[in-house]
Amino acid sequence: MGATLDKFMTIEEVPEEWRSLDVTVGGPVDASHFCDNGVRTYKYNLLNFFPKSMFEQMRRTANQYFLLICIMMFLGTYTTWFYSPLTPWSTFLPLMIILLVTMAKEGFEDVKRHQSDKRVNNTPATILSTDPGDAPGITQTLRRKDLRPGHVVVIGDREEIPADLILLWSSEGPQAYVETSNIDGETNLKIKKPALIDDEPIIQSPETAKNTQLSSTFEPPCGRVHTFEGTLRAKEQSIPLDATQFLLRGSTLRNTKKALGVVAYTGRDTRLVRNSRDVPSKLSELERVVNMMVYFILFAMIIITTISMIAYVVWFSGHKAHLWYMCYRYNNADVPALFRENCESSDNYAPGSTWPTFFILYNNFVPISLYVTIEMINYVQASYIDNDLEMYDDEDDVPALARTSNMNADLGMIAHIFSDKTGTLTRNIMEFKKCACAGKIYEKGATLRGKVSQPSVERDLVEIMAVCHTVVPDEDGYQAESPDEEALVKGAAELGMKFTARSTEGVEVDGKRYLVLATIPFNSTRKRMSALVQGPDGKARILCKGADNIMFGLTGKDSFKRFAGGRPALDDCLQQFSRVGLRTLVLGRRDVSRSEKDKFLKAWRAAETATEDRKGKLAEAAALIERDFEIVGATAIEDRLQDGVPETIHELAKAEIKLWVLTGDKVETAINIAKSAKLLTDDMFLVKLPAEGATKGPEGDWGLGAQLTALEAVVQRAATPDPAATVSWSSLQESTLREPLDDDPQRTPASLASDHLALVVEGATAMETILGNEELEQRFLKLANVCKAVVACRVSPAQKRLIVGLVRRKDTTRPVTLAIGDGANDVGMIQEAHIGVGISGKEGRQAVNNSDFAIGQFRFLKPLLLKHGRRNYRRMSKVIVYSFFKNIVLTFVLFYYQADCGWSGTSFYEAWVYSGFNFFLAFTPLAFGWFDVDTSAETVRKYPRLYAAGLHRMDLNVTNMAYATLEAVGASLLIYFITRQVYWRPQNVWTHRGKDGDLWVFGTAVFVGMVNAMLLRAALLVDSWNKYHIYFFFMQFLALYAFVIFMSEVWPTSSVDWFLDYDYYGVAFHSFELGVYWLLTFILVPVACAALQLLVVGVHLEFFPNVNDIGRELDHGHVDGESLEHSRKDNTFVPLRSRYSLHGLVDRCLGRAAPARPDLVTQDSIRSVSDSLGPGRAAQIGLEATPESGFDYSHAADQSFHAPSPVSASGVI
């Protein structure tokens, strides 16, 4: 449904012919056949607001249900098809109020979109005057929405580009710089070039532009932001256009004083709008469970409706002869004539027509106010997140932000976290730390600086760092396309080769000029960048830096002659850098002869101006010169961990949340980052997919099929106890899997987990093979579920999204997933996960703009989940179960009454009082959702395993709903039959001044006693009282009595007789005058229901406690909490819930295994199996101990953090 909705909401690209645009600069513009430049992000307008918003509301199952009930009520009231026991207005008006409140909320949010659109569309834009009589260079100001194709726009430094433009002129000569963080999240600068004729811009300056004739043909509007194709004709020459001449709407001009561009696309035709799409519609796990509960309740409602109809037919067939006063068999001779005359004009209903009658009567089985209550609670819970100072990043002045309030409770149910590395776990603040040169590793310092000061291979390396880049200096330092480039330029400056200026001809380094003849840019396919330069000595050289595997493929016979020890020595240096978590680049250069230079430049410029297959021709030209590089060394850049990352990962692991790190880094770098972040610990064994040295093989699967088979056997052996061993059953439970790894789809992750296994998977080989292969996907998921952590290396953004989707959709345990990242390359996985969290980092706001929640640093994930997530889940679970509970009681009391009224479908509640039941009890659920705290945040921080409440769905599930239904049936029996026995048997005793009790007096006593019983139940459910609880309880009590008195004491005149019931007049005070009324409604009924509630709670706490109950006792200091830890000393362990509870009974009936502790495959059992395999076989299947790290990568974190010191696994297996 979500994918269909996304497709429906996305603007489809309609095939069009290429566009032609003829422009006379400074002349009038006729673009009437093009759209305006206004942007519209709003959903509604005055004409479509009501129908469109109503359609949105009717997508909810409960709203559809109550609309059906209203239609049935109207039919039963105003037709003779069947009888409606309730007036339709008593349900229709509350439903309309609820819908209108929700629609008003939607409208309020949409008004903000209208206001935002108005601000954007009315922003001034400067263009060259279109009045032919104006002097050259004169400008005029328009509103942005009035721009049209053909206008020549004047843009200043740091101004946002108002439409899609073709760049004509730049104050910086043949280049301009733009920042696209608003589009793709990248804060680096991109170089743009104006359209050139013979290396000169078409327009020399704004003052000389007037009357210039331009004719352009370009591609139709589309959503591709990285490409553009077209041709510009000026001065009788054709100029090919590509992305380098194309300025996107929403990008910002930087480091360029002024630029001119002709408008190509406007409004809905711009790339930004065409590429935009709404964030996919996500149905929260909580809403999914609520929908299941609604279906469960509807099923129960249909059952009791059918039972009531059958009971009516049976009762009627046995008593029909005596019902002449109800117009049955009224033609008999012994029936008085008066009755016969009345009955001849009365409605007669068939027995089968009572089914809709009962269905209407029991309509309150589903609480009508549930969704409004949930939305109000979600809104306040979101404000708690927004205003939590614990999640405020004071360094960058970034507070937490809940962008999607309906996902709050799902934060307490997270089973898997998928995290980016750079900028998420690390700071994305790069610093040049070391380099490898001439066979040595140099630290950044005086020794290296001395080598650079004189001609040497070290100087050649630093020269590449200082010259081969696209960095632009500005008043704040440097503006770079990537943090790595900035780090290298700064590192070169510290070593004595400072980059100081960039011009149209080249760069200036340490006072010397380098002429840049051509720049071959970096991209994700090339993984390298090259620059052809002419140095101060007049020689031409090609300088290059890139990934090691790419650079080694561009070497020749003697490429490593300047690196002592050759290729093996350099590989060893790169391994040392990776082991300490440093990012590496290999640098190379080569002198270029004049003929080779001229040949390349000719081919390169021809490729740049090609109108067909430009990308392919550029690649062919680059291949002419990017070859036979002389490797001068490698650089190592450090990206430090963010504050608190190790502690956060450690605490989340203790909460039984599995963390996946998805990164594009090399395997060694990713492993060492994960080790420093405490994701991988010394007591873990690594499982690598594919195994080191694996080849693609004849099957083309890198041996993964055979490797997974071997690993499954290893897990089985490690999980199966030695038959000769004599151990107790309790210790066996704690140290081994109860059953080997098998194909049981009901197996939970907890029963297949180990604290001592971690999976490392490589993207370009393993994930490329696994994704899309159904069998390998399932086997991969089984292995991943056994492991404590997963690290995926060398994965692309698309693979990140596919991995998240694989776990979300194909894991049989249906885990709730969370993805967290900070860059545009993380948007796919953020949108794919159940919950997306964006970090306001160095890579723009694209991740934040597509997320459900935004935080400043990774460490804030701990309070977001353990405090807000757990608390929101427990609060909302209590609200939902209580809401259904009270309405089940209300409906079953009516069901019992039918036995006393001949199953006639009569209600003994006044219709409006009956409909007001949810309103009279509306404030207690709000109090639960806003204020209730079962366990303090300090206790949860100390014992993260308390997060299990939501992780294992302990509070909100169908089993709990069945449990609550049974208790609700018991409470309804007490409420009805206690009141019935008191009022019915000695009825004449309870009369007052000769006034006898009737249906309404009895019904009012039952109703008020029931409301008071539900209020007392709510009071007993409260875990933490405050003044607001007392206010809310008082307001509910006041609302109940005020409404009952109003309904019964206001005389129903003709103007309000549609609302008030004549039969109910005077009932309130007549009831209040009876002493038994107060005895029943305030003491007998509420106390009896409370006694039942306390009995159930007492039995549960005494015999079937779970971790939540222990958490509350911990909060009050009644237990020491040791049983909540995974103790390795005495194997003590408290299960999530007792196997003898109702949940355990249901699990056993359904054949489901009871959840077990996650520490099941022990370190000793894995070591024993690996020792039996031998080093060679273990290496073949990718099993090895966690390598020791030579670098404490977590030094940026709080030094006071100390993780438990497990026993270290020794050696490589």
mmCIF file of C-alpha atoms in Angstrom, residues 36-42 113-125 141-148 160 162 249 266-268 270 273:
data_model
loop_
_atom_site.group_PDB
_atom_site.id
_atom_site.type_symbol
_atom_site.label_atom_id
_atom_site.label_comp_id
_atom_site.label_asym_id
_atom_site.label_seq_id
_atom_site.Cartn_x
_atom_site.Cartn_y
_atom_site.Cartn_z
ATOM 1 C CA ASP A 36 5.313 29.783 -13.836
ATOM 2 C CA ASN A 37 8.098 29.464 -11.263
ATOM 3 C CA GLY A 38 5.851 29.017 -8.244
ATOM 4 C CA VAL A 39 6.346 26.016 -5.986
ATOM 5 C CA ARG A 40 3.403 24.297 -4.319
ATOM 6 C CA THR A 41 4.067 21.877 -1.487
ATOM 7 C CA TYR A 42 0.664 22.121 0.142
ATOM 8 C CA ARG A 113 2.912 24.847 4.005
ATOM 9 C CA HIS A 114 0.894 27.574 2.281
ATOM 10 C CA GLN A 115 2.743 30.235 4.250
ATOM 11 C CA SER A 116 6.103 28.653 3.470
ATOM 12 C CA ASP A 117 5.248 28.470 -0.232
ATOM 13 C CA LYS A 118 4.151 32.096 -0.180
ATOM 14 C CA ARG A 119 7.434 33.190 1.385
ATOM 15 C CA VAL A 120 9.468 31.250 -1.176
ATOM 16 C CA ASN A 121 7.407 32.293 -4.185
ATOM 17 C CA ASN A 122 7.482 35.988 -3.231
ATOM 18 C CA THR A 123 11.228 36.064 -2.635
ATOM 19 C CA PRO A 124 12.759 38.747 -4.909
ATOM 20 C CA ALA A 125 14.887 37.709 -7.864
ATOM 21 C CA THR A 141 13.444 42.841 -9.546
ATOM 22 C CA LEU A 142 10.695 40.257 -9.884
ATOM 23 C CA ARG A 143 8.985 37.941 -7.485
ATOM 24 C CA ARG A 144 10.515 34.510 -7.828
ATOM 25 C CA LYS A 145 7.233 32.970 -8.976
ATOM 26 C CA ASP A 146 7.119 35.416 -11.928
ATOM 27 C CA LEU A 147 10.345 34.122 -13.496
ATOM 28 C CA ARG A 148 9.927 32.514 -16.911
ATOM 29 C CA GLU A 160 20.119 30.754 -3.723
ATOM 30 C CA PRO A 162 15.796 30.626 -8.042
ATOM 31 C CA ARG A 249 17.262 25.478 -8.401
ATOM 32 C CA THR A 266 10.678 26.887 -13.968
ATOM 33 C CA GLY A 267 8.311 25.722 -11.242
ATOM 34 C CA ARG A 268 7.145 22.148 -11.519
ATOM 35 C CA THR A 270 12.673 22.184 -12.363
ATOM 36 C CA VAL A 273 10.506 19.530 -8.020
#
